[in-house]
């Protein structure tokens, strides 16, 4: 090809890109973003009307070009704290953006979260998924959304998802996080329709990008990453940015696999308003401002695409719109303080995005009355049969985790389910708990009912950030988004113990707002509680105690396919008048044995969030004594909460101190003799019963 031919080809490509965008719209949105940043920095932050401010200057042009191309109603993007230009391109009202920055009523969170932590439900159009304050926490939920797109298209046969994609935005600092690598693994091994959009400004706050990735270029480092299309270029250049974004979107929408697009952009202000950038030299800052995309857009657009007067008119229009948005935002009141405790859980007002209930989920027939069928079965068989029934009756149920496929799970709970329902609905995952829970969040946001399994309680620790972010989602978005799911977690002692497989620590989940926590002690309760969770509208931790999975005492006849149990309703295991024992999980069996021959009421809580306060208080007011028995550590265990409530609300009814029997504050020991020494024993519980009754 001759030089003239190459020039002609380049001109044709340039002309095509020029026609691919409404550049006046691009210009207006860029001015709008700049005016919002300037207003906050010069007026609202000094006036303390905005408490956290992150400028998008330098990042803005390319984000706008990207946002204007997210047009499929089932597209979704998840950004981070410098992503407001993208939201403006998606259609967020400037008054909504400013009102959120000012923490006023309404907006992204009704004043509950920092104003730069964005979300945009946009029903019927592309959504901005709820971002999180943690760096890198946006990646795996976006991978989950992309997997849900694939699932709906390929497994459910819904053609509306055939061209939809998931887009995640991240800075160069975020490529060092577990979330980035977990999502990269998910997207490439599953060949998901996902775009990794990396805005490389050279710094993670004050730390150069060379500290995040060798050489400071994640695109170069991933050049040989199998199954990933790599693009890289200048995010300050209008034509180059538009070309690369177009290429990236065509690749992902064309179902050619995931793509990583790295754009070099200048960060023209500090990390946040308070950041003076003293770690940058004056020459470096000068070079950054020389790359400002705003004058480069003007040079590109004027006079070829618009006149100078039209440019000025668009700038003035943006200024007027921001001024109007400021007046509207400042007119918003602060949210009523008493509302701040609402929306932790579903309250009969549906969220705008997320969960199976939004798509005319038919309420299946259910009954709180068990209809026993056949012989007694163990908890493993009971859980498997319940999962089987819900998979058969609800195509949105998806079961996944490490080894849940052909192996059937390390505890055999999912044995045979993949053979019956296929790899699309019951599948193995990579060894990343962050990836397991994060992807479940995205799948739930896309309307599925994910049932991720964490093999052992201790293994949930790498996923704590995703667990916490999922639980707070409904609250921090003021009921705009929710991610209902059921996380199955085996744990507790078995034939032996150890610090890695035998932990319980249920209280950590109870202390994560927004999660319901279920701890069944027998097969019948496991069926009813699991079915309630699978048909619900809140995220649930379903704790499967290893010692109870095949214990003879936990076996029950299958209670029927319609059997459900409400959360927060305890079961009275034994009746008596001298003492109330409150317990759950594997300790129910031991407490029942210890109570033989004594007038003791043993209460199995069954759920810890919510827990049946009234059943406990009613019993204690009658027996006048309370003993709490649990496997978890004593200090700050959930028993301390129960003891505090009893002391607060039934103190005058007590004839003895509220007592607890728990593990000492140590990990679970391995040798059976050491483990049994640490666990509350039948004999130890019996001794404590006698002590309290004779007090």
PDB file of N, CA and C in Angstrom, residues 241-329:
ATOM      1  N   UNK A 241      -9.186   7.622  20.927  1.00  0.00           N
ATOM      2  CA  UNK A 241     -10.061   7.044  21.957  1.00  0.00           C
ATOM      3  C   UNK A 241     -11.314   6.443  21.329  1.00  0.00           C
ATOM      4  N   UNK A 242     -11.938   7.203  20.430  1.00  0.00           N
ATOM      5  CA  UNK A 242     -13.161   6.724  19.786  1.00  0.00           C
ATOM      6  C   UNK A 242     -12.898   5.452  18.993  1.00  0.00           C
ATOM      7  N   UNK A 243     -11.765   5.420  18.289  1.00  0.00           N
ATOM      8  CA  UNK A 243     -11.413   4.246  17.490  1.00  0.00           C
ATOM      9  C   UNK A 243     -11.223   3.020  18.372  1.00  0.00           C
ATOM     10  N   UNK A 244     -10.467   3.173  19.460  1.00  0.00           N
ATOM     11  CA  UNK A 244     -10.186   2.031  20.333  1.00  0.00           C
ATOM     12  C   UNK A 244     -11.447   1.558  21.051  1.00  0.00           C
ATOM     13  N   UNK A 245     -12.276   2.490  21.498  1.00  0.00           N
ATOM     14  CA  UNK A 245     -13.531   2.111  22.162  1.00  0.00           C
ATOM     15  C   UNK A 245     -14.431   1.373  21.185  1.00  0.00           C
ATOM     16  N   UNK A 246     -14.490   1.860  19.948  1.00  0.00           N
ATOM     17  CA  UNK A 246     -15.292   1.193  18.928  1.00  0.00           C
ATOM     18  C   UNK A 246     -14.793  -0.233  18.694  1.00  0.00           C
ATOM     19  N   UNK A 247     -13.468  -0.393  18.576  1.00  0.00           N
ATOM     20  CA  UNK A 247     -12.893  -1.723  18.370  1.00  0.00           C
ATOM     21  C   UNK A 247     -13.214  -2.650  19.540  1.00  0.00           C
ATOM     22  N   UNK A 248     -13.047  -2.125  20.748  1.00  0.00           N
ATOM     23  CA  UNK A 248     -13.273  -2.942  21.941  1.00  0.00           C
ATOM     24  C   UNK A 248     -14.723  -3.412  22.016  1.00  0.00           C
ATOM     25  N   UNK A 249     -15.656  -2.491  21.775  1.00  0.00           N
ATOM     26  CA  UNK A 249     -17.068  -2.845  21.876  1.00  0.00           C
ATOM     27  C   UNK A 249     -17.483  -3.814  20.767  1.00  0.00           C
ATOM     28  N   UNK A 250     -16.955  -3.618  19.572  1.00  0.00           N
ATOM     29  CA  UNK A 250     -17.268  -4.545  18.483  1.00  0.00           C
ATOM     30  C   UNK A 250     -16.765  -5.945  18.812  1.00  0.00           C
ATOM     31  N   UNK A 251     -15.598  -6.037  19.436  1.00  0.00           N
ATOM     32  CA  UNK A 251     -15.041  -7.337  19.801  1.00  0.00           C
ATOM     33  C   UNK A 251     -15.932  -8.032  20.829  1.00  0.00           C
ATOM     34  N   UNK A 252     -16.307  -7.305  21.878  1.00  0.00           N
ATOM     35  CA  UNK A 252     -17.082  -7.919  22.958  1.00  0.00           C
ATOM     36  C   UNK A 252     -18.516  -8.196  22.516  1.00  0.00           C
ATOM     37  N   UNK A 253     -19.131  -7.240  21.848  1.00  0.00           N
ATOM     38  CA  UNK A 253     -20.513  -7.461  21.383  1.00  0.00           C
ATOM     39  C   UNK A 253     -20.569  -8.566  20.332  1.00  0.00           C
ATOM     40  N   UNK A 254     -19.501  -8.729  19.588  1.00  0.00           N
ATOM     41  CA  UNK A 254     -19.452  -9.775  18.586  1.00  0.00           C
ATOM     42  C   UNK A 254     -19.192 -11.154  19.150  1.00  0.00           C
ATOM     43  N   UNK A 255     -19.159 -11.255  20.476  1.00  0.00           N
ATOM     44  CA  UNK A 255     -18.965 -12.525  21.188  1.00  0.00           C
ATOM     45  C   UNK A 255     -17.651 -13.201  20.796  1.00  0.00           C
ATOM     46  N   UNK A 256     -16.611 -12.352  20.704  1.00  0.00           N
ATOM     47  CA  UNK A 256     -15.273 -12.863  20.426  1.00  0.00           C
ATOM     48  C   UNK A 256     -14.446 -13.021  21.699  1.00  0.00           C
ATOM     49  N   UNK A 257     -15.082 -12.819  22.848  1.00  0.00           N
ATOM     50  CA  UNK A 257     -14.397 -12.960  24.119  1.00  0.00           C
ATOM     51  C   UNK A 257     -14.201 -11.621  24.803  1.00  0.00           C
ATOM     52  N   UNK A 258     -13.618 -11.636  26.000  1.00  0.00           N
ATOM     53  CA  UNK A 258     -13.403 -10.400  26.747  1.00  0.00           C
ATOM     54  C   UNK A 258     -12.290  -9.556  26.137  1.00  0.00           C
ATOM     55  N   UNK A 259     -12.305  -8.287  26.470  1.00  0.00           N
ATOM     56  CA  UNK A 259     -11.306  -7.349  25.959  1.00  0.00           C
ATOM     57  C   UNK A 259     -10.812  -6.479  27.099  1.00  0.00           C
ATOM     58  N   UNK A 260      -9.538  -6.156  27.092  1.00  0.00           N
ATOM     59  CA  UNK A 260      -8.978  -5.165  28.017  1.00  0.00           C
ATOM     60  C   UNK A 260      -8.516  -3.978  27.198  1.00  0.00           C
ATOM     61  N   UNK A 261      -9.092  -2.826  27.487  1.00  0.00           N
ATOM     62  CA  UNK A 261      -8.723  -1.577  26.833  1.00  0.00           C
ATOM     63  C   UNK A 261      -8.055  -0.675  27.865  1.00  0.00           C
ATOM     64  N   UNK A 262      -6.781  -0.391  27.631  1.00  0.00           N
ATOM     65  CA  UNK A 262      -6.038   0.517  28.514  1.00  0.00           C
ATOM     66  C   UNK A 262      -5.849   1.841  27.803  1.00  0.00           C
ATOM     67  N   UNK A 263      -6.331   2.912  28.420  1.00  0.00           N
ATOM     68  CA  UNK A 263      -6.162   4.243  27.873  1.00  0.00           C
ATOM     69  C   UNK A 263      -5.332   5.086  28.837  1.00  0.00           C
ATOM     70  N   UNK A 264      -4.283   5.666  28.323  1.00  0.00           N
ATOM     71  CA  UNK A 264      -3.472   6.582  29.120  1.00  0.00           C
ATOM     72  C   UNK A 264      -4.188   7.924  29.207  1.00  0.00           C
ATOM     73  N   UNK A 265      -4.425   8.386  30.415  1.00  0.00           N
ATOM     74  CA  UNK A 265      -5.111   9.659  30.626  1.00  0.00           C
ATOM     75  C   UNK A 265      -4.368  10.463  31.690  1.00  0.00           C
ATOM     76  N   UNK A 266      -4.443  11.773  31.641  1.00  0.00           N
ATOM     77  CA  UNK A 266      -3.838  12.581  32.697  1.00  0.00           C
ATOM     78  C   UNK A 266      -4.805  12.765  33.861  1.00  0.00           C
ATOM     79  N   UNK A 267      -4.284  12.733  35.070  1.00  0.00           N
ATOM     80  CA  UNK A 267      -5.107  13.100  36.225  1.00  0.00           C
ATOM     81  C   UNK A 267      -4.775  14.546  36.537  1.00  0.00           C
ATOM     82  N   UNK A 268      -5.637  15.449  36.127  1.00  0.00           N
ATOM     83  CA  UNK A 268      -5.320  16.869  36.139  1.00  0.00           C
ATOM     84  C   UNK A 268      -5.502  17.515  37.506  1.00  0.00           C
ATOM     85  N   UNK A 269      -6.129  16.821  38.423  1.00  0.00           N
ATOM     86  CA  UNK A 269      -6.232  17.285  39.809  1.00  0.00           C
ATOM     87  C   UNK A 269      -5.652  16.199  40.703  1.00  0.00           C
ATOM     88  N   UNK A 270      -5.653  16.436  42.001  1.00  0.00           N
ATOM     89  CA  UNK A 270      -5.173  15.419  42.920  1.00  0.00           C
ATOM     90  C   UNK A 270      -6.111  14.231  42.969  1.00  0.00           C
ATOM     91  N   UNK A 271      -5.696  13.224  43.716  1.00  0.00           N
ATOM     92  CA  UNK A 271      -6.552  12.044  43.878  1.00  0.00           C
ATOM     93  C   UNK A 271      -7.924  12.458  44.387  1.00  0.00           C
ATOM     94  N   UNK A 272      -7.944  13.340  45.362  1.00  0.00           N
ATOM     95  CA  UNK A 272      -9.176  13.932  45.866  1.00  0.00           C
ATOM     96  C   UNK A 272      -8.901  15.413  46.085  1.00  0.00           C
ATOM     97  N   UNK A 273      -9.919  16.141  46.487  1.00  0.00           N
ATOM     98  CA  UNK A 273      -9.758  17.588  46.643  1.00  0.00           C
ATOM     99  C   UNK A 273      -8.643  17.931  47.626  1.00  0.00           C
ATOM    100  N   UNK A 274      -8.480  17.105  48.646  1.00  0.00           N
ATOM    101  CA  UNK A 274      -7.486  17.397  49.688  1.00  0.00           C
ATOM    102  C   UNK A 274      -6.058  17.086  49.246  1.00  0.00           C
ATOM    103  N   UNK A 275      -5.903  16.405  48.120  1.00  0.00           N
ATOM    104  CA  UNK A 275      -4.591  15.948  47.674  1.00  0.00           C
ATOM    105  C   UNK A 275      -3.871  17.067  46.929  1.00  0.00           C
ATOM    106  N   UNK A 276      -2.748  17.539  47.461  1.00  0.00           N
ATOM    107  CA  UNK A 276      -2.001  18.653  46.865  1.00  0.00           C
ATOM    108  C   UNK A 276      -1.006  18.201  45.806  1.00  0.00           C
ATOM    109  N   UNK A 277      -0.826  16.900  45.625  1.00  0.00           N
ATOM    110  CA  UNK A 277       0.066  16.332  44.609  1.00  0.00           C
ATOM    111  C   UNK A 277       1.514  16.780  44.780  1.00  0.00           C
ATOM    112  N   UNK A 278       1.959  16.945  45.994  1.00  0.00           N
ATOM    113  CA  UNK A 278       3.351  17.330  46.221  1.00  0.00           C
ATOM    114  C   UNK A 278       4.329  16.262  45.760  1.00  0.00           C
ATOM    115  N   UNK A 279       3.841  15.058  45.527  1.00  0.00           N
ATOM    116  CA  UNK A 279       4.694  13.964  45.068  1.00  0.00           C
ATOM    117  C   UNK A 279       4.960  14.045  43.565  1.00  0.00           C
ATOM    118  N   UNK A 280       4.331  15.005  42.863  1.00  0.00           N
ATOM    119  CA  UNK A 280       4.568  15.204  41.437  1.00  0.00           C
ATOM    120  C   UNK A 280       5.423  16.454  41.238  1.00  0.00           C
ATOM    121  N   UNK A 281       6.368  16.365  40.325  1.00  0.00           N
ATOM    122  CA  UNK A 281       7.195  17.535  40.019  1.00  0.00           C
ATOM    123  C   UNK A 281       6.392  18.535  39.203  1.00  0.00           C
ATOM    124  N   UNK A 282       6.841  19.788  39.221  1.00  0.00           N
ATOM    125  CA  UNK A 282       6.161  20.832  38.452  1.00  0.00           C
ATOM    126  C   UNK A 282       6.189  20.515  36.962  1.00  0.00           C
ATOM    127  N   UNK A 283       7.292  19.962  36.484  1.00  0.00           N
ATOM    128  CA  UNK A 283       7.385  19.607  35.068  1.00  0.00           C
ATOM    129  C   UNK A 283       6.387  18.506  34.707  1.00  0.00           C
ATOM    130  N   UNK A 284       6.231  17.542  35.627  1.00  0.00           N
ATOM    131  CA  UNK A 284       5.299  16.443  35.365  1.00  0.00           C
ATOM    132  C   UNK A 284       3.874  16.975  35.282  1.00  0.00           C
ATOM    133  N   UNK A 285       3.504  17.845  36.206  1.00  0.00           N
ATOM    134  CA  UNK A 285       2.161  18.423  36.196  1.00  0.00           C
ATOM    135  C   UNK A 285       1.937  19.223  34.919  1.00  0.00           C
ATOM    136  N   UNK A 286       2.964  19.939  34.493  1.00  0.00           N
ATOM    137  CA  UNK A 286       2.850  20.731  33.260  1.00  0.00           C
ATOM    138  C   UNK A 286       2.620  19.820  32.063  1.00  0.00           C
ATOM    139  N   UNK A 287       3.336  18.696  32.025  1.00  0.00           N
ATOM    140  CA  UNK A 287       3.165  17.755  30.919  1.00  0.00           C
ATOM    141  C   UNK A 287       1.764  17.138  30.943  1.00  0.00           C
ATOM    142  N   UNK A 288       1.234  16.898  32.148  1.00  0.00           N
ATOM    143  CA  UNK A 288      -0.132  16.367  32.239  1.00  0.00           C
ATOM    144  C   UNK A 288      -1.140  17.351  31.660  1.00  0.00           C
ATOM    145  N   UNK A 289      -1.014  18.631  32.016  1.00  0.00           N
ATOM    146  CA  UNK A 289      -1.956  19.622  31.511  1.00  0.00           C
ATOM    147  C   UNK A 289      -1.830  19.806  29.999  1.00  0.00           C
ATOM    148  N   UNK A 290      -0.651  19.527  29.468  1.00  0.00           N
ATOM    149  CA  UNK A 290      -0.482  19.600  28.015  1.00  0.00           C
ATOM    150  C   UNK A 290      -1.273  18.509  27.304  1.00  0.00           C
ATOM    151  N   UNK A 291      -1.679  17.473  28.048  1.00  0.00           N
ATOM    152  CA  UNK A 291      -2.459  16.375  27.477  1.00  0.00           C
ATOM    153  C   UNK A 291      -3.955  16.517  27.775  1.00  0.00           C
ATOM    154  N   UNK A 292      -4.369  17.629  28.317  1.00  0.00           N
ATOM    155  CA  UNK A 292      -5.780  17.856  28.653  1.00  0.00           C
ATOM    156  C   UNK A 292      -6.660  17.565  27.431  1.00  0.00           C
ATOM    157  N   UNK A 293      -7.628  16.640  27.563  1.00  0.00           N
ATOM    158  CA  UNK A 293      -8.455  16.295  26.398  1.00  0.00           C
ATOM    159  C   UNK A 293      -9.422  17.392  25.958  1.00  0.00           C
ATOM    160  N   UNK A 294      -9.711  18.373  26.810  1.00  0.00           N
ATOM    161  CA  UNK A 294     -10.674  19.399  26.423  1.00  0.00           C
ATOM    162  C   UNK A 294     -10.163  20.239  25.253  1.00  0.00           C
ATOM    163  N   UNK A 295      -8.984  20.857  25.332  1.00  0.00           N
ATOM    164  CA  UNK A 295      -8.499  21.605  24.154  1.00  0.00           C
ATOM    165  C   UNK A 295      -8.229  20.699  22.950  1.00  0.00           C
ATOM    166  N   UNK A 296      -7.892  19.441  23.206  1.00  0.00           N
ATOM    167  CA  UNK A 296      -7.663  18.524  22.086  1.00  0.00           C
ATOM    168  C   UNK A 296      -8.980  18.204  21.373  1.00  0.00           C
ATOM    169  N   UNK A 297     -10.059  18.144  22.132  1.00  0.00           N
ATOM    170  CA  UNK A 297     -11.365  17.952  21.502  1.00  0.00           C
ATOM    171  C   UNK A 297     -11.734  19.176  20.669  1.00  0.00           C
ATOM    172  N   UNK A 298     -11.446  20.350  21.198  1.00  0.00           N
ATOM    173  CA  UNK A 298     -11.770  21.572  20.449  1.00  0.00           C
ATOM    174  C   UNK A 298     -10.994  21.633  19.138  1.00  0.00           C
ATOM    175  N   UNK A 299      -9.723  21.286  19.227  1.00  0.00           N
ATOM    176  CA  UNK A 299      -8.893  21.305  18.020  1.00  0.00           C
ATOM    177  C   UNK A 299      -9.411  20.311  16.987  1.00  0.00           C
ATOM    178  N   UNK A 300      -9.906  19.161  17.481  1.00  0.00           N
ATOM    179  CA  UNK A 300     -10.436  18.130  16.584  1.00  0.00           C
ATOM    180  C   UNK A 300     -11.772  18.552  15.976  1.00  0.00           C
ATOM    181  N   UNK A 301     -12.624  19.199  16.788  1.00  0.00           N
ATOM    182  CA  UNK A 301     -14.009  19.435  16.373  1.00  0.00           C
ATOM    183  C   UNK A 301     -14.233  20.757  15.662  1.00  0.00           C
ATOM    184  N   UNK A 302     -13.416  21.751  15.971  1.00  0.00           N
ATOM    185  CA  UNK A 302     -13.629  23.099  15.412  1.00  0.00           C
ATOM    186  C   UNK A 302     -12.520  23.406  14.401  1.00  0.00           C
ATOM    187  N   UNK A 303     -12.834  23.750  13.182  1.00  0.00           N
ATOM    188  CA  UNK A 303     -14.182  24.018  12.635  1.00  0.00           C
ATOM    189  C   UNK A 303     -14.761  22.840  11.860  1.00  0.00           C
ATOM    190  N   UNK A 304     -14.090  21.667  11.899  1.00  0.00           N
ATOM    191  CA  UNK A 304     -14.505  20.562  11.035  1.00  0.00           C
ATOM    192  C   UNK A 304     -15.913  20.077  11.345  1.00  0.00           C
ATOM    193  N   UNK A 305     -16.255  20.000  12.650  1.00  0.00           N
ATOM    194  CA  UNK A 305     -17.538  19.415  13.035  1.00  0.00           C
ATOM    195  C   UNK A 305     -18.516  20.433  13.608  1.00  0.00           C
ATOM    196  N   UNK A 306     -17.998  21.586  13.991  1.00  0.00           N
ATOM    197  CA  UNK A 306     -18.859  22.652  14.508  1.00  0.00           C
ATOM    198  C   UNK A 306     -18.092  23.958  14.436  1.00  0.00           C
ATOM    199  N   UNK A 307     -18.798  25.042  14.494  1.00  0.00           N
ATOM    200  CA  UNK A 307     -18.152  26.352  14.489  1.00  0.00           C
ATOM    201  C   UNK A 307     -17.690  26.708  15.890  1.00  0.00           C
ATOM    202  N   UNK A 308     -16.820  27.694  15.984  1.00  0.00           N
ATOM    203  CA  UNK A 308     -16.357  28.164  17.288  1.00  0.00           C
ATOM    204  C   UNK A 308     -17.532  28.701  18.103  1.00  0.00           C
ATOM    205  N   UNK A 309     -18.473  29.339  17.413  1.00  0.00           N
ATOM    206  CA  UNK A 309     -19.644  29.868  18.117  1.00  0.00           C
ATOM    207  C   UNK A 309     -20.483  28.734  18.699  1.00  0.00           C
ATOM    208  N   UNK A 310     -20.618  27.660  17.946  1.00  0.00           N
ATOM    209  CA  UNK A 310     -21.377  26.515  18.458  1.00  0.00           C
ATOM    210  C   UNK A 310     -20.680  25.892  19.659  1.00  0.00           C
ATOM    211  N   UNK A 311     -19.355  25.797  19.592  1.00  0.00           N
ATOM    212  CA  UNK A 311     -18.595  25.305  20.756  1.00  0.00           C
ATOM    213  C   UNK A 311     -18.902  26.157  21.978  1.00  0.00           C
ATOM    214  N   UNK A 312     -18.821  27.477  21.812  1.00  0.00           N
ATOM    215  CA  UNK A 312     -19.065  28.389  22.938  1.00  0.00           C
ATOM    216  C   UNK A 312     -20.500  28.266  23.448  1.00  0.00           C
ATOM    217  N   UNK A 313     -21.438  28.074  22.536  1.00  0.00           N
ATOM    218  CA  UNK A 313     -22.841  27.922  22.949  1.00  0.00           C
ATOM    219  C   UNK A 313     -23.027  26.659  23.795  1.00  0.00           C
ATOM    220  N   UNK A 314     -22.356  25.579  23.399  1.00  0.00           N
ATOM    221  CA  UNK A 314     -22.448  24.334  24.173  1.00  0.00           C
ATOM    222  C   UNK A 314     -21.836  24.509  25.562  1.00  0.00           C
ATOM    223  N   UNK A 315     -20.733  25.235  25.619  1.00  0.00           N
ATOM    224  CA  UNK A 315     -20.115  25.503  26.925  1.00  0.00           C
ATOM    225  C   UNK A 315     -21.039  26.335  27.798  1.00  0.00           C
ATOM    226  N   UNK A 316     -21.656  27.339  27.213  1.00  0.00           N
ATOM    227  CA  UNK A 316     -22.569  28.191  27.973  1.00  0.00           C
ATOM    228  C   UNK A 316     -23.813  27.407  28.408  1.00  0.00           C
ATOM    229  N   UNK A 317     -24.304  26.534  27.533  1.00  0.00           N
ATOM    230  CA  UNK A 317     -25.461  25.716  27.895  1.00  0.00           C
ATOM    231  C   UNK A 317     -25.136  24.823  29.085  1.00  0.00           C
ATOM    232  N   UNK A 318     -23.940  24.236  29.054  1.00  0.00           N
ATOM    233  CA  UNK A 318     -23.516  23.399  30.180  1.00  0.00           C
ATOM    234  C   UNK A 318     -23.423  24.221  31.461  1.00  0.00           C
ATOM    235  N   UNK A 319     -22.911  25.436  31.350  1.00  0.00           N
ATOM    236  CA  UNK A 319     -22.788  26.301  32.530  1.00  0.00           C
ATOM    237  C   UNK A 319     -24.172  26.617  33.108  1.00  0.00           C
ATOM    238  N   UNK A 320     -25.109  26.923  32.240  1.00  0.00           N
ATOM    239  CA  UNK A 320     -26.463  27.231  32.708  1.00  0.00           C
ATOM    240  C   UNK A 320     -27.116  25.998  33.337  1.00  0.00           C
ATOM    241  N   UNK A 321     -26.903  24.842  32.727  1.00  0.00           N
ATOM    242  CA  UNK A 321     -27.507  23.616  33.254  1.00  0.00           C
ATOM    243  C   UNK A 321     -26.920  23.254  34.612  1.00  0.00           C
ATOM    244  N   UNK A 322     -25.628  23.495  34.799  1.00  0.00           N
ATOM    245  CA  UNK A 322     -25.010  23.217  36.091  1.00  0.00           C
ATOM    246  C   UNK A 322     -25.528  24.195  37.138  1.00  0.00           C
ATOM    247  N   UNK A 323     -25.705  25.448  36.742  1.00  0.00           N
ATOM    248  CA  UNK A 323     -26.247  26.429  37.681  1.00  0.00           C
ATOM    249  C   UNK A 323     -27.662  26.045  38.103  1.00  0.00           C
ATOM    250  N   UNK A 324     -28.450  25.605  37.142  1.00  0.00           N
ATOM    251  CA  UNK A 324     -29.809  25.158  37.459  1.00  0.00           C
ATOM    252  C   UNK A 324     -29.768  23.902  38.332  1.00  0.00           C
ATOM    253  N   UNK A 325     -28.849  22.993  38.024  1.00  0.00           N
ATOM    254  CA  UNK A 325     -28.713  21.775  38.819  1.00  0.00           C
ATOM    255  C   UNK A 325     -28.308  22.104  40.249  1.00  0.00           C
ATOM    256  N   UNK A 326     -27.449  23.117  40.399  1.00  0.00           N
ATOM    257  CA  UNK A 326     -27.043  23.515  41.750  1.00  0.00           C
ATOM    258  C   UNK A 326     -28.238  24.019  42.550  1.00  0.00           C
ATOM    259  N   UNK A 327     -29.062  24.848  41.914  1.00  0.00           N
ATOM    260  CA  UNK A 327     -30.229  25.367  42.626  1.00  0.00           C
ATOM    261  C   UNK A 327     -31.167  24.223  43.021  1.00  0.00           C
ATOM    262  N   UNK A 328     -31.360  23.282  42.095  1.00  0.00           N
ATOM    263  CA  UNK A 328     -32.248  22.148  42.394  1.00  0.00           C
ATOM    264  C   UNK A 328     -31.664  21.268  43.489  1.00  0.00           C
ATOM    265  N   UNK A 329     -30.353  21.044  43.465  1.00  0.00           N
ATOM    266  CA  UNK A 329     -29.716  20.192  44.474  1.00  0.00           C
ATOM    267  C   UNK A 329     -29.761  20.848  45.849  1.00  0.00           C
TER     268      UNK A 329
END
